[in-house]
Coordinates of C-alpha atoms in Angstrom, one line a residue:
M358 CA 5.3 -1.4 19.2
T359 CA 2.1 -0.9 21.1
N360 CA -0.2 -0.4 18.1
K361 CA -0.3 -3.6 16.1
K362 CA -2.9 -2.8 13.5
I363 CA -2.2 -2.6 9.8
M364 CA -4.5 -1.3 7.1
I365 CA -4.4 -2.8 3.6
F366 CA -6.4 -0.9 0.9
A367 CA -8.6 -2.9 -1.5
E368 CA -10.3 -2.0 -4.8
D369 CA -11.2 -4.1 -7.8
S370 CA -8.4 -5.5 -9.9
F371 CA -5.9 -5.5 -7.1
E372 CA -2.8 -7.7 -7.7
D373 CA -4.0 -10.8 -5.9
M374 CA -0.6 -11.8 -4.3
E375 CA 0.2 -8.2 -3.3
L376 CA -2.8 -8.0 -1.1
M377 CA -3.1 -11.5 0.2
Y378 CA 0.6 -12.2 1.0
P379 CA 1.0 -9.1 3.3
K380 CA -2.3 -9.9 4.9
V381 CA -1.3 -13.5 5.8
F382 CA 2.3 -12.4 6.6
F383 CA 1.3 -9.8 9.2
E384 CA -1.5 -11.8 10.7
D385 CA 1.1 -14.6 11.3
A386 CA 3.4 -12.0 12.9
G387 CA 0.7 -11.1 15.4
F388 CA -0.8 -8.0 13.8
K389 CA -4.5 -7.2 13.4
V390 CA -4.9 -6.6 9.7
I391 CA -7.8 -4.6 8.5
V392 CA -8.7 -4.6 4.8
A393 CA -10.7 -1.6 3.7
G394 CA -12.0 -0.3 0.4
T395 CA -14.0 2.5 -1.2
G396 CA -17.5 1.4 -0.5
K397 CA -18.2 -2.2 -1.5
N398 CA -18.2 -5.3 0.8
S399 CA -15.8 -7.3 -1.4
Y400 CA -13.5 -6.8 -4.3
S401 CA -12.0 -9.1 -7.0
G402 CA -8.3 -9.3 -7.8
K403 CA -6.8 -9.2 -11.3
Y404 CA -6.9 -13.0 -11.4
G405 CA -10.3 -13.3 -9.8
Y406 CA -9.4 -13.8 -6.2
P407 CA -12.1 -12.3 -4.0
V408 CA -11.4 -10.4 -0.8
S409 CA -14.0 -9.3 1.8
V410 CA -13.3 -6.0 3.5
N411 CA -13.8 -4.9 7.1
G412 CA -15.4 -1.6 6.0
E413 CA -14.8 1.6 4.0
I414 CA -11.5 3.4 4.4
C415 CA -13.3 6.4 5.9
D416 CA -14.7 4.1 8.7
F417 CA -11.2 3.9 10.2
N418 CA -9.0 6.3 12.1
P419 CA -5.4 6.4 10.9
D420 CA -4.4 7.1 14.6
E421 CA -5.2 3.4 15.3
F422 CA -2.8 2.0 12.8
C423 CA 1.0 1.6 12.6
A424 CA 1.1 1.0 8.9
V425 CA -0.9 1.2 5.7
I426 CA -0.2 -1.0 2.6
V427 CA -1.2 -0.2 -0.9
P428 CA -1.1 -3.2 -3.1
G429 CA -0.6 -2.9 -6.9
G430 CA -2.5 -4.1 -9.9
W431 CA -5.1 -1.6 -11.3
A432 CA -6.6 -0.9 -7.9
P433 CA -4.3 2.0 -7.1
D434 CA -5.6 3.9 -10.2
K435 CA -9.1 3.7 -8.6
L436 CA -7.9 4.3 -5.1
R437 CA -6.0 7.5 -6.0
R438 CA -9.4 9.1 -7.0
Y439 CA -10.9 8.3 -3.6
A440 CA -10.1 11.4 -1.4
K441 CA -10.5 9.4 1.9
A442 CA -7.7 7.0 0.8
L443 CA -5.4 10.0 0.1
D444 CA -6.3 11.6 3.4
F445 CA -5.5 8.3 5.2
V446 CA -2.1 8.0 3.6
R447 CA -1.2 11.7 4.2
K448 CA -2.1 11.4 7.9
M449 CA -0.1 8.2 8.3
H450 CA 2.9 9.8 6.6
R451 CA 2.6 13.0 8.5
D452 CA 2.6 11.0 11.8
G453 CA 5.7 9.1 10.8
K454 CA 3.9 5.8 10.5
V455 CA 4.8 3.2 7.8
V456 CA 3.4 3.9 4.3
A457 CA 4.1 1.0 2.0
S458 CA 3.2 0.4 -1.6
I459 CA 4.2 -2.1 -4.2
C460 CA 3.9 -2.3 -8.0
H461 CA 1.4 0.4 -9.2
G462 CA 0.8 1.3 -5.5
P463 CA 3.0 4.4 -5.7
W464 CA 0.2 6.0 -7.8
V465 CA -1.6 6.5 -4.5
L466 CA 1.5 8.0 -2.9
I467 CA 1.9 10.4 -5.9
S468 CA -1.7 11.6 -5.6
A469 CA -1.3 12.0 -1.9
G470 CA 1.7 14.2 -2.6
I471 CA 4.2 12.4 -0.3
I472 CA 7.0 11.2 -2.6
K473 CA 8.7 14.3 -3.8
G474 CA 12.4 14.1 -3.0
K475 CA 12.0 10.5 -1.8
K476 CA 13.9 7.4 -3.1
V477 CA 11.3 4.9 -4.3
T478 CA 10.8 1.9 -6.5
C479 CA 7.8 0.6 -8.4
T480 CA 6.8 -1.4 -11.5
P481 CA 8.7 -0.1 -14.5
A482 CA 5.3 0.9 -16.0
I483 CA 4.9 3.9 -13.7
K484 CA 8.6 4.8 -13.4
D485 CA 8.0 8.0 -15.3
D486 CA 5.1 8.9 -13.1
V487 CA 7.2 8.5 -10.0
I488 CA 10.0 10.6 -11.5
N489 CA 7.6 13.3 -12.7
A490 CA 6.2 13.5 -9.2
G491 CA 9.7 14.5 -8.0
A492 CA 10.8 11.1 -6.5
H493 CA 14.2 9.4 -7.1
Y494 CA 13.5 6.1 -8.9
S495 CA 15.7 3.1 -8.1
D496 CA 15.3 -0.4 -9.6
E497 CA 15.6 -2.4 -6.4
K498 CA 13.6 -5.2 -4.7
V499 CA 12.7 -2.9 -1.9
V500 CA 13.5 0.7 -1.1
V501 CA 13.0 2.3 2.3
D502 CA 13.2 6.1 2.6
G503 CA 12.2 7.3 6.1
N504 CA 8.7 5.8 6.8
I505 CA 8.0 5.0 3.1
V506 CA 8.6 1.4 1.9
T507 CA 8.2 0.5 -1.8
S508 CA 8.7 -2.6 -4.0
R509 CA 8.3 -3.5 -7.6
N510 CA 6.3 -6.7 -8.0
P511 CA 5.1 -9.9 -6.4
N512 CA 8.5 -11.5 -6.5
D513 CA 9.7 -8.8 -4.0
L514 CA 7.0 -9.5 -1.4
P515 CA 9.2 -11.3 1.1
A516 CA 11.7 -8.4 1.2
F517 CA 8.9 -5.9 1.2
C518 CA 7.1 -7.4 4.1
N519 CA 10.3 -7.9 6.1
E520 CA 11.3 -4.2 5.7
I521 CA 7.8 -3.1 6.8
L522 CA 8.2 -5.4 9.8
K523 CA 11.6 -3.8 10.7
L524 CA 10.0 -0.4 10.8

C-alpha cells in the first residue's frame, strides 16, 4: 500500500474508545492518522475525553487517504448532517477505499447512501435503520462486505481494526 493515511471523523459525543483505539492502533502500524471534524478545533467524547483535530473534513482530499473510519457514540448523528462528511465517504467508497464504521457509525453510511444491499453490523439500537436502508444486518463482531467494514461496539475494536488493516 503506497498511501498510508487514514481519516477518522470526530464530532462531539463520539464514543471515546472507538475514536482513540483506532487512532493509536493505526499510528502504531505506521499509518499517518488525520482526525477531522465539522469546524471546531477539538471535540469531547461521551465520557469527556477530548480530541484535537487536524482540521475540518472539507480541508482534506479523499484521494490522499486509504481509509476513513467513523466512530460511534452520538457523533454520527451530527456527522450525517454535514454534507462534506457524506461527500468524503461517498468518494472513498466509489474509489474502492476502506470505509469503516462502528456502533452508531453506520448512520453516516446510511446518509451517504452506500449500504443498500451490503451485509453490515452495528449497535442493536440502529439495527432497524440499517435494515430500512436496504442493508442485510448481521450480529457479528465485525462484518466485511467489499470495502465496507462494520462493527458493533468497543469490545469489537481489535477485530474491527485488524480487518481494516487486512484491506
